[in-house]
Amino acid sequence: MSRPNNFVILGGGISGLSAAWYLSRHVPSTTKITILEGSNRFGGWIKSKRVGEHKILFEQGPRTLRPNGIGGPVVLDMASCFVINKLNLTSSLHAVTKNDDASKNRYIYYPDRLVKLPGSSLLSSLKSVMINKFLLKTASSILLEPFVKSSKNYEDESIHEFISRRFDKSVSDILISALIHGIYAGDVKKLSVKSIFTRLYDLEQRHGSVIKGLLMGNKEAFLCQQDKDLLKIVNDENKELLAIMKDVSLYSFKDGIEQLPSAIVNDLKNRENVQLKTDNQVIKLEFGKKIKISTNDGVYEADHIISTIPSRELSHILPDKGTIPHLDYNPSVSVATINIAYNHPKILPVKGFGYLIPQSTPNNPYHILGVVFDSDAMPLQDEPPRTYTKLTVMIGGHYFNSISGKVDFPNKDILLQQSMEILEKHLGIYSTPLYYLVDIHKNCIPQYYVGHYSRLEELHYAIKKYYPNQLSVTGASYWGVSINDCVLNSAKLVLNLLSNSSNVVTGLERIDTKFRL
């Protein structure tokens, strides 16, 4: 297969920018790379904004990154200043260590109060378990899980079904549903365990028990060879940076997470073979010897398209809508973020990262998903540090599904008032905010419903059949919604496209390789 000379990337969020960045580093300077972004800015849902005369930093989307897993080192590699041709963001890193309050102290609100979750301290964990009956029940179900009969014939099931079967229903209703609210803003009874908690699913398949598998297994046993090779390269190139990050739990940048996509954009602007186009909404795609991409602003041609836009949007612009299945199967949820800053450094009753609210928590009329204590989670981004208390209230997610796509979301004044009521009730905060910022992110997080993996398998083979060597897909619609996931999957897609293999690359190769996380 000859290597394409003209790539067009649909979407300028973190997935599209990462794909362009990896392409620009590995293709000849004669290879043309164009990013078409429908909105007026790059970065997608990553939005960092300073407000007011005090220039308080608010994160309207993702706010922190983790250095662990496979994606963690890959993102750090991108940001590194220790290796030539990287983004040189290392000096802007703001890190929270594993000993900081934001790492050690995490809470849920259940049933009518904050409950500290077991952490690294044995004494405090035992105390938390003993005074909360549901945590005591959770502990006993974990001890008994190795004796639960395995069900290796399950193709897929909901996270709720899996956790209830292997542990206890209360574990799913309280702890896991809270976790899912924090990551996917989703309904634990609808989301796929095989696609979201892939490793837990695989541990039962391989060892008959999650706990047995964790005790016996090796994390790298779940990696395909490409991931092992990629991890080795990244680790070898970034020994100094990774040594610095060894004790880090969370990190961001001085001016917020948006520094990452902004740095990528600035890097790409300096490359003569890269074009960055905003306000270019793709209307339709036409496939022939060349691919024609029609937008509201003009027509572009490509040898190969990398689509990072939501799969539902891709389904609307493909010429033969019936040939590529499942692109519009999964919905996405909308989340309202309410950033609030108080001119007081010690207004919180507890210190930590924040708290999440399980689906089973009674009396949650405003559909609160959780509250992040931003001034604890990333304390050094404002000047002077530790002078303000910042919080982010997250509302909606799957609770908004009944009104998704309509115009009758709660207005911003109502969302602010609801957030302040909740902070009064949950945290005893009665102060007037110094600054606030309210935003509704419509359809921002894809939901991997049960059967997602099988649908991706059919999608993979359909793309291979109908658009071989012309279309690849990546982004949050497919293999993970975190920044780490999106960067990693774009990197792997590009490396596969540029390999000497004759295989058709769709971006869904995990299906073929039986890849597991």
PDB file of N, CA, C and O in Angstrom, residues 66-120:
ATOM      1  N   ARG A  66      -3.638  12.345  34.480  1.00  0.00           N
ATOM      2  CA  ARG A  66      -2.947  11.338  35.295  1.00  0.00           C
ATOM      3  C   ARG A  66      -1.735  10.828  34.525  1.00  0.00           C
ATOM      4  O   ARG A  66      -1.817  10.602  33.316  1.00  0.00           O
ATOM      5  N   PRO A  67      -0.609  10.619  35.216  1.00  0.00           N
ATOM      6  CA  PRO A  67       0.605  10.189  34.517  1.00  0.00           C
ATOM      7  C   PRO A  67       0.704   8.674  34.329  1.00  0.00           C
ATOM      8  O   PRO A  67       1.686   8.204  33.772  1.00  0.00           O
ATOM      9  N   ASN A  68      -0.309   7.938  34.800  1.00  0.00           N
ATOM     10  CA  ASN A  68      -0.193   6.477  34.797  1.00  0.00           C
ATOM     11  C   ASN A  68      -0.890   5.851  33.596  1.00  0.00           C
ATOM     12  O   ASN A  68      -1.397   6.538  32.727  1.00  0.00           O
ATOM     13  N   GLY A  69      -0.948   4.513  33.564  1.00  0.00           N
ATOM     14  CA  GLY A  69      -1.514   3.794  32.433  1.00  0.00           C
ATOM     15  C   GLY A  69      -0.579   3.839  31.234  1.00  0.00           C
ATOM     16  O   GLY A  69       0.616   4.081  31.362  1.00  0.00           O
ATOM     17  N   ILE A  70      -1.135   3.614  30.054  1.00  0.00           N
ATOM     18  CA  ILE A  70      -0.335   3.715  28.828  1.00  0.00           C
ATOM     19  C   ILE A  70      -0.405   5.144  28.297  1.00  0.00           C
ATOM     20  O   ILE A  70       0.586   5.730  27.890  1.00  0.00           O
ATOM     21  N   GLY A  71      -1.624   5.704  28.324  1.00  0.00           N
ATOM     22  CA  GLY A  71      -1.804   7.052  27.794  1.00  0.00           C
ATOM     23  C   GLY A  71      -1.052   8.110  28.569  1.00  0.00           C
ATOM     24  O   GLY A  71      -0.608   9.109  27.993  1.00  0.00           O
ATOM     25  N   GLY A  72      -0.899   7.923  29.894  1.00  0.00           N
ATOM     26  CA  GLY A  72      -0.216   8.916  30.715  1.00  0.00           C
ATOM     27  C   GLY A  72       1.190   9.222  30.242  1.00  0.00           C
ATOM     28  O   GLY A  72       1.532  10.385  29.974  1.00  0.00           O
ATOM     29  N   PRO A  73       2.067   8.223  30.110  1.00  0.00           N
ATOM     30  CA  PRO A  73       3.421   8.484  29.605  1.00  0.00           C
ATOM     31  C   PRO A  73       3.447   9.033  28.177  1.00  0.00           C
ATOM     32  O   PRO A  73       4.335   9.813  27.827  1.00  0.00           O
ATOM     33  N   VAL A  74       2.452   8.637  27.348  1.00  0.00           N
ATOM     34  CA  VAL A  74       2.424   9.136  25.967  1.00  0.00           C
ATOM     35  C   VAL A  74       2.142  10.640  25.947  1.00  0.00           C
ATOM     36  O   VAL A  74       2.772  11.396  25.198  1.00  0.00           O
ATOM     37  N   VAL A  75       1.206  11.103  26.783  1.00  0.00           N
ATOM     38  CA  VAL A  75       0.920  12.539  26.862  1.00  0.00           C
ATOM     39  C   VAL A  75       2.121  13.287  27.436  1.00  0.00           C
ATOM     40  O   VAL A  75       2.491  14.356  26.954  1.00  0.00           O
ATOM     41  N   LEU A  76       2.753  12.730  28.464  1.00  0.00           N
ATOM     42  CA  LEU A  76       3.948  13.367  29.033  1.00  0.00           C
ATOM     43  C   LEU A  76       5.073  13.439  28.007  1.00  0.00           C
ATOM     44  O   LEU A  76       5.814  14.423  27.951  1.00  0.00           O
ATOM     45  N   ASP A  77       5.188  12.394  27.197  1.00  0.00           N
ATOM     46  CA  ASP A  77       6.188  12.393  26.131  1.00  0.00           C
ATOM     47  C   ASP A  77       5.942  13.546  25.158  1.00  0.00           C
ATOM     48  O   ASP A  77       6.865  14.241  24.735  1.00  0.00           O
ATOM     49  N   MET A  78       4.687  13.775  24.833  1.00  0.00           N
ATOM     50  CA  MET A  78       4.319  14.870  23.934  1.00  0.00           C
ATOM     51  C   MET A  78       4.705  16.222  24.544  1.00  0.00           C
ATOM     52  O   MET A  78       5.191  17.127  23.864  1.00  0.00           O
ATOM     53  N   ALA A  79       4.485  16.366  25.869  1.00  0.00           N
ATOM     54  CA  ALA A  79       4.724  17.644  26.542  1.00  0.00           C
ATOM     55  C   ALA A  79       6.179  17.864  26.916  1.00  0.00           C
ATOM     56  O   ALA A  79       6.550  18.950  27.349  1.00  0.00           O
ATOM     57  N   SER A  80       7.006  16.854  26.739  1.00  0.00           N
ATOM     58  CA  SER A  80       8.370  16.876  27.269  1.00  0.00           C
ATOM     59  C   SER A  80       9.237  17.965  26.661  1.00  0.00           C
ATOM     60  O   SER A  80       9.088  18.351  25.503  1.00  0.00           O
ATOM     61  N   CYS A  81      10.185  18.463  27.479  1.00  0.00           N
ATOM     62  CA  CYS A  81      11.228  19.363  26.951  1.00  0.00           C
ATOM     63  C   CYS A  81      12.573  18.645  26.925  1.00  0.00           C
ATOM     64  O   CYS A  81      13.582  19.220  26.558  1.00  0.00           O
ATOM     65  N   PHE A  82      12.571  17.383  27.333  1.00  0.00           N
ATOM     66  CA  PHE A  82      13.836  16.643  27.419  1.00  0.00           C
ATOM     67  C   PHE A  82      14.194  15.975  26.090  1.00  0.00           C
ATOM     68  O   PHE A  82      15.277  15.444  25.931  1.00  0.00           O
ATOM     69  N   VAL A  83      13.241  15.963  25.155  1.00  0.00           N
ATOM     70  CA  VAL A  83      13.479  15.322  23.871  1.00  0.00           C
ATOM     71  C   VAL A  83      13.221  16.347  22.769  1.00  0.00           C
ATOM     72  O   VAL A  83      12.262  17.126  22.841  1.00  0.00           O
ATOM     73  N   ILE A  84      14.058  16.366  21.770  1.00  0.00           N
ATOM     74  CA  ILE A  84      13.943  17.325  20.665  1.00  0.00           C
ATOM     75  C   ILE A  84      12.598  17.150  19.958  1.00  0.00           C
ATOM     76  O   ILE A  84      12.083  16.049  19.835  1.00  0.00           O
ATOM     77  N   ASN A  85      12.033  18.269  19.500  1.00  0.00           N
ATOM     78  CA  ASN A  85      10.794  18.307  18.732  1.00  0.00           C
ATOM     79  C   ASN A  85       9.545  17.998  19.554  1.00  0.00           C
ATOM     80  O   ASN A  85       8.510  17.645  19.006  1.00  0.00           O
ATOM     81  N   LYS A  86       9.628  18.137  20.857  1.00  0.00           N
ATOM     82  CA  LYS A  86       8.423  17.994  21.677  1.00  0.00           C
ATOM     83  C   LYS A  86       7.867  19.379  21.995  1.00  0.00           C
ATOM     84  O   LYS A  86       8.343  20.402  21.509  1.00  0.00           O
ATOM     85  N   LEU A  87       6.822  19.443  22.823  1.00  0.00           N
ATOM     86  CA  LEU A  87       6.082  20.697  23.004  1.00  0.00           C
ATOM     87  C   LEU A  87       6.676  21.618  24.065  1.00  0.00           C
ATOM     88  O   LEU A  87       6.235  22.750  24.223  1.00  0.00           O
ATOM     89  N   ASN A  88       7.634  21.122  24.840  1.00  0.00           N
ATOM     90  CA  ASN A  88       8.337  21.963  25.813  1.00  0.00           C
ATOM     91  C   ASN A  88       7.395  22.585  26.851  1.00  0.00           C
ATOM     92  O   ASN A  88       7.468  23.762  27.165  1.00  0.00           O
ATOM     93  N   LEU A  89       6.494  21.767  27.392  1.00  0.00           N
ATOM     94  CA  LEU A  89       5.563  22.227  28.424  1.00  0.00           C
ATOM     95  C   LEU A  89       6.002  21.835  29.829  1.00  0.00           C
ATOM     96  O   LEU A  89       5.308  22.136  30.799  1.00  0.00           O
ATOM     97  N   THR A  90       7.144  21.167  29.941  1.00  0.00           N
ATOM     98  CA  THR A  90       7.560  20.632  31.236  1.00  0.00           C
ATOM     99  C   THR A  90       7.670  21.722  32.294  1.00  0.00           C
ATOM    100  O   THR A  90       7.267  21.524  33.450  1.00  0.00           O
ATOM    101  N   SER A  91       8.186  22.893  31.925  1.00  0.00           N
ATOM    102  CA  SER A  91       8.349  23.959  32.908  1.00  0.00           C
ATOM    103  C   SER A  91       7.019  24.508  33.401  1.00  0.00           C
ATOM    104  O   SER A  91       6.949  25.172  34.435  1.00  0.00           O
ATOM    105  N   SER A  92       5.940  24.249  32.667  1.00  0.00           N
ATOM    106  CA  SER A  92       4.613  24.726  33.065  1.00  0.00           C
ATOM    107  C   SER A  92       3.826  23.692  33.860  1.00  0.00           C
ATOM    108  O   SER A  92       2.693  23.956  34.268  1.00  0.00           O
ATOM    109  N   LEU A  93       4.408  22.502  34.056  1.00  0.00           N
ATOM    110  CA  LEU A  93       3.687  21.450  34.784  1.00  0.00           C
ATOM    111  C   LEU A  93       3.386  21.875  36.221  1.00  0.00           C
ATOM    112  O   LEU A  93       4.255  22.389  36.930  1.00  0.00           O
ATOM    113  N   HIS A  94       2.159  21.640  36.648  1.00  0.00           N
ATOM    114  CA  HIS A  94       1.770  21.816  38.039  1.00  0.00           C
ATOM    115  C   HIS A  94       1.278  20.458  38.527  1.00  0.00           C
ATOM    116  O   HIS A  94       0.294  19.930  38.017  1.00  0.00           O
ATOM    117  N   ALA A  95       1.972  19.895  39.491  1.00  0.00           N
ATOM    118  CA  ALA A  95       1.702  18.518  39.901  1.00  0.00           C
ATOM    119  C   ALA A  95       1.196  18.443  41.330  1.00  0.00           C
ATOM    120  O   ALA A  95       1.535  19.257  42.184  1.00  0.00           O
ATOM    121  N   VAL A  96       0.365  17.427  41.567  1.00  0.00           N
ATOM    122  CA  VAL A  96      -0.112  17.086  42.903  1.00  0.00           C
ATOM    123  C   VAL A  96       0.435  15.704  43.234  1.00  0.00           C
ATOM    124  O   VAL A  96       0.229  14.751  42.477  1.00  0.00           O
ATOM    125  N   THR A  97       1.156  15.582  44.334  1.00  0.00           N
ATOM    126  CA  THR A  97       1.778  14.306  44.672  1.00  0.00           C
ATOM    127  C   THR A  97       0.784  13.366  45.338  1.00  0.00           C
ATOM    128  O   THR A  97      -0.311  13.764  45.739  1.00  0.00           O
ATOM    129  N   LYS A  98       1.212  12.122  45.476  1.00  0.00           N
ATOM    130  CA  LYS A  98       0.354  11.111  46.089  1.00  0.00           C
ATOM    131  C   LYS A  98       0.114  11.366  47.569  1.00  0.00           C
ATOM    132  O   LYS A  98      -0.785  10.767  48.164  1.00  0.00           O
ATOM    133  N   ASN A  99       0.894  12.258  48.179  1.00  0.00           N
ATOM    134  CA  ASN A  99       0.717  12.574  49.598  1.00  0.00           C
ATOM    135  C   ASN A  99      -0.144  13.814  49.839  1.00  0.00           C
ATOM    136  O   ASN A  99      -0.434  14.157  50.977  1.00  0.00           O
ATOM    137  N   ASP A 100      -0.532  14.510  48.773  1.00  0.00           N
ATOM    138  CA  ASP A 100      -1.357  15.694  48.930  1.00  0.00           C
ATOM    139  C   ASP A 100      -2.804  15.326  49.228  1.00  0.00           C
ATOM    140  O   ASP A 100      -3.274  14.227  48.900  1.00  0.00           O
ATOM    141  N   ASP A 101      -3.533  16.271  49.822  1.00  0.00           N
ATOM    142  CA  ASP A 101      -4.925  16.034  50.202  1.00  0.00           C
ATOM    143  C   ASP A 101      -5.783  15.640  49.009  1.00  0.00           C
ATOM    144  O   ASP A 101      -6.680  14.797  49.125  1.00  0.00           O
ATOM    145  N   ALA A 102      -5.530  16.251  47.863  1.00  0.00           N
ATOM    146  CA  ALA A 102      -6.341  15.959  46.683  1.00  0.00           C
ATOM    147  C   ALA A 102      -6.182  14.519  46.213  1.00  0.00           C
ATOM    148  O   ALA A 102      -7.078  13.968  45.573  1.00  0.00           O
ATOM    149  N   SER A 103      -5.049  13.912  46.520  1.00  0.00           N
ATOM    150  CA  SER A 103      -4.823  12.511  46.154  1.00  0.00           C
ATOM    151  C   SER A 103      -5.372  11.564  47.208  1.00  0.00           C
ATOM    152  O   SER A 103      -5.936  10.511  46.887  1.00  0.00           O
ATOM    153  N   LYS A 104      -5.234  11.933  48.475  1.00  0.00           N
ATOM    154  CA  LYS A 104      -5.598  11.022  49.568  1.00  0.00           C
ATOM    155  C   LYS A 104      -7.083  11.086  49.928  1.00  0.00           C
ATOM    156  O   LYS A 104      -7.647  10.084  50.357  1.00  0.00           O
ATOM    157  N   ASN A 105      -7.693  12.252  49.767  1.00  0.00           N
ATOM    158  CA  ASN A 105      -9.047  12.444  50.286  1.00  0.00           C
ATOM    159  C   ASN A 105     -10.059  12.606  49.158  1.00  0.00           C
ATOM    160  O   ASN A 105     -10.084  13.616  48.458  1.00  0.00           O
ATOM    161  N   ARG A 106     -10.889  11.600  49.000  1.00  0.00           N
ATOM    162  CA  ARG A 106     -11.972  11.635  48.016  1.00  0.00           C
ATOM    163  C   ARG A 106     -13.252  11.213  48.705  1.00  0.00           C
ATOM    164  O   ARG A 106     -13.240  10.334  49.575  1.00  0.00           O
ATOM    165  N   TYR A 107     -14.349  11.806  48.299  1.00  0.00           N
ATOM    166  CA  TYR A 107     -15.599  11.639  49.018  1.00  0.00           C
ATOM    167  C   TYR A 107     -16.737  11.296  48.060  1.00  0.00           C
ATOM    168  O   TYR A 107     -16.662  11.539  46.853  1.00  0.00           O
ATOM    169  N   ILE A 108     -17.782  10.711  48.631  1.00  0.00           N
ATOM    170  CA  ILE A 108     -19.075  10.650  47.959  1.00  0.00           C
ATOM    171  C   ILE A 108     -20.098  11.295  48.887  1.00  0.00           C
ATOM    172  O   ILE A 108     -19.852  11.442  50.095  1.00  0.00           O
ATOM    173  N   TYR A 109     -21.207  11.693  48.312  1.00  0.00           N
ATOM    174  CA  TYR A 109     -22.302  12.228  49.132  1.00  0.00           C
ATOM    175  C   TYR A 109     -23.394  11.164  49.164  1.00  0.00           C
ATOM    176  O   TYR A 109     -24.076  10.928  48.165  1.00  0.00           O
ATOM    177  N   TYR A 110     -23.512  10.478  50.334  1.00  0.00           N
ATOM    178  CA  TYR A 110     -24.475   9.389  50.457  1.00  0.00           C
ATOM    179  C   TYR A 110     -24.719   9.068  51.932  1.00  0.00           C
ATOM    180  O   TYR A 110     -23.750   9.013  52.693  1.00  0.00           O
ATOM    181  N   PRO A 111     -25.938   8.793  52.370  1.00  0.00           N
ATOM    182  CA  PRO A 111     -27.176   9.158  51.670  1.00  0.00           C
ATOM    183  C   PRO A 111     -27.526  10.634  51.847  1.00  0.00           C
ATOM    184  O   PRO A 111     -28.214  11.225  51.046  1.00  0.00           O
ATOM    185  N   ASP A 112     -26.983  11.238  52.963  1.00  0.00           N
ATOM    186  CA  ASP A 112     -27.291  12.639  53.228  1.00  0.00           C
ATOM    187  C   ASP A 112     -26.095  13.388  53.821  1.00  0.00           C
ATOM    188  O   ASP A 112     -26.250  14.376  54.526  1.00  0.00           O
ATOM    189  N   ARG A 113     -24.889  12.887  53.553  1.00  0.00           N
ATOM    190  CA  ARG A 113     -23.684  13.522  54.114  1.00  0.00           C
ATOM    191  C   ARG A 113     -22.466  13.116  53.290  1.00  0.00           C
ATOM    192  O   ARG A 113     -22.514  12.146  52.522  1.00  0.00           O
ATOM    193  N   LEU A 114     -21.377  13.839  53.485  1.00  0.00           N
ATOM    194  CA  LEU A 114     -20.113  13.471  52.857  1.00  0.00           C
ATOM    195  C   LEU A 114     -19.529  12.253  53.545  1.00  0.00           C
ATOM    196  O   LEU A 114     -19.490  12.176  54.781  1.00  0.00           O
ATOM    197  N   VAL A 115     -19.070  11.300  52.750  1.00  0.00           N
ATOM    198  CA  VAL A 115     -18.436  10.087  53.268  1.00  0.00           C
ATOM    199  C   VAL A 115     -17.054   9.981  52.643  1.00  0.00           C
ATOM    200  O   VAL A 115     -16.925   9.943  51.408  1.00  0.00           O
ATOM    201  N   LYS A 116     -16.027   9.948  53.479  1.00  0.00           N
ATOM    202  CA  LYS A 116     -14.657   9.809  52.978  1.00  0.00           C
ATOM    203  C   LYS A 116     -14.415   8.363  52.561  1.00  0.00           C
ATOM    204  O   LYS A 116     -14.672   7.433  53.318  1.00  0.00           O
ATOM    205  N   LEU A 117     -13.918   8.194  51.350  1.00  0.00           N
ATOM    206  CA  LEU A 117     -13.645   6.851  50.840  1.00  0.00           C
ATOM    207  C   LEU A 117     -12.317   6.344  51.382  1.00  0.00           C
ATOM    208  O   LEU A 117     -11.412   7.134  51.667  1.00  0.00           O
ATOM    209  N   PRO A 118     -12.201   5.032  51.545  1.00  0.00           N
ATOM    210  CA  PRO A 118     -10.924   4.472  52.014  1.00  0.00           C
ATOM    211  C   PRO A 118      -9.776   4.917  51.125  1.00  0.00           C
ATOM    212  O   PRO A 118      -9.892   4.948  49.897  1.00  0.00           O
ATOM    213  N   GLY A 119      -8.658   5.291  51.767  1.00  0.00           N
ATOM    214  CA  GLY A 119      -7.499   5.773  51.017  1.00  0.00           C
ATOM    215  C   GLY A 119      -6.243   5.040  51.399  1.00  0.00           C
ATOM    216  O   GLY A 119      -6.271   3.859  51.759  1.00  0.00           O
ATOM    217  N   SER A 120      -5.127   5.758  51.372  1.00  0.00           N
ATOM    218  CA  SER A 120      -3.826   5.128  51.612  1.00  0.00           C
ATOM    219  C   SER A 120      -3.551   4.900  53.095  1.00  0.00           C
ATOM    220  O   SER A 120      -2.755   4.048  53.459  1.00  0.00           O
TER     221      SER A 120
END
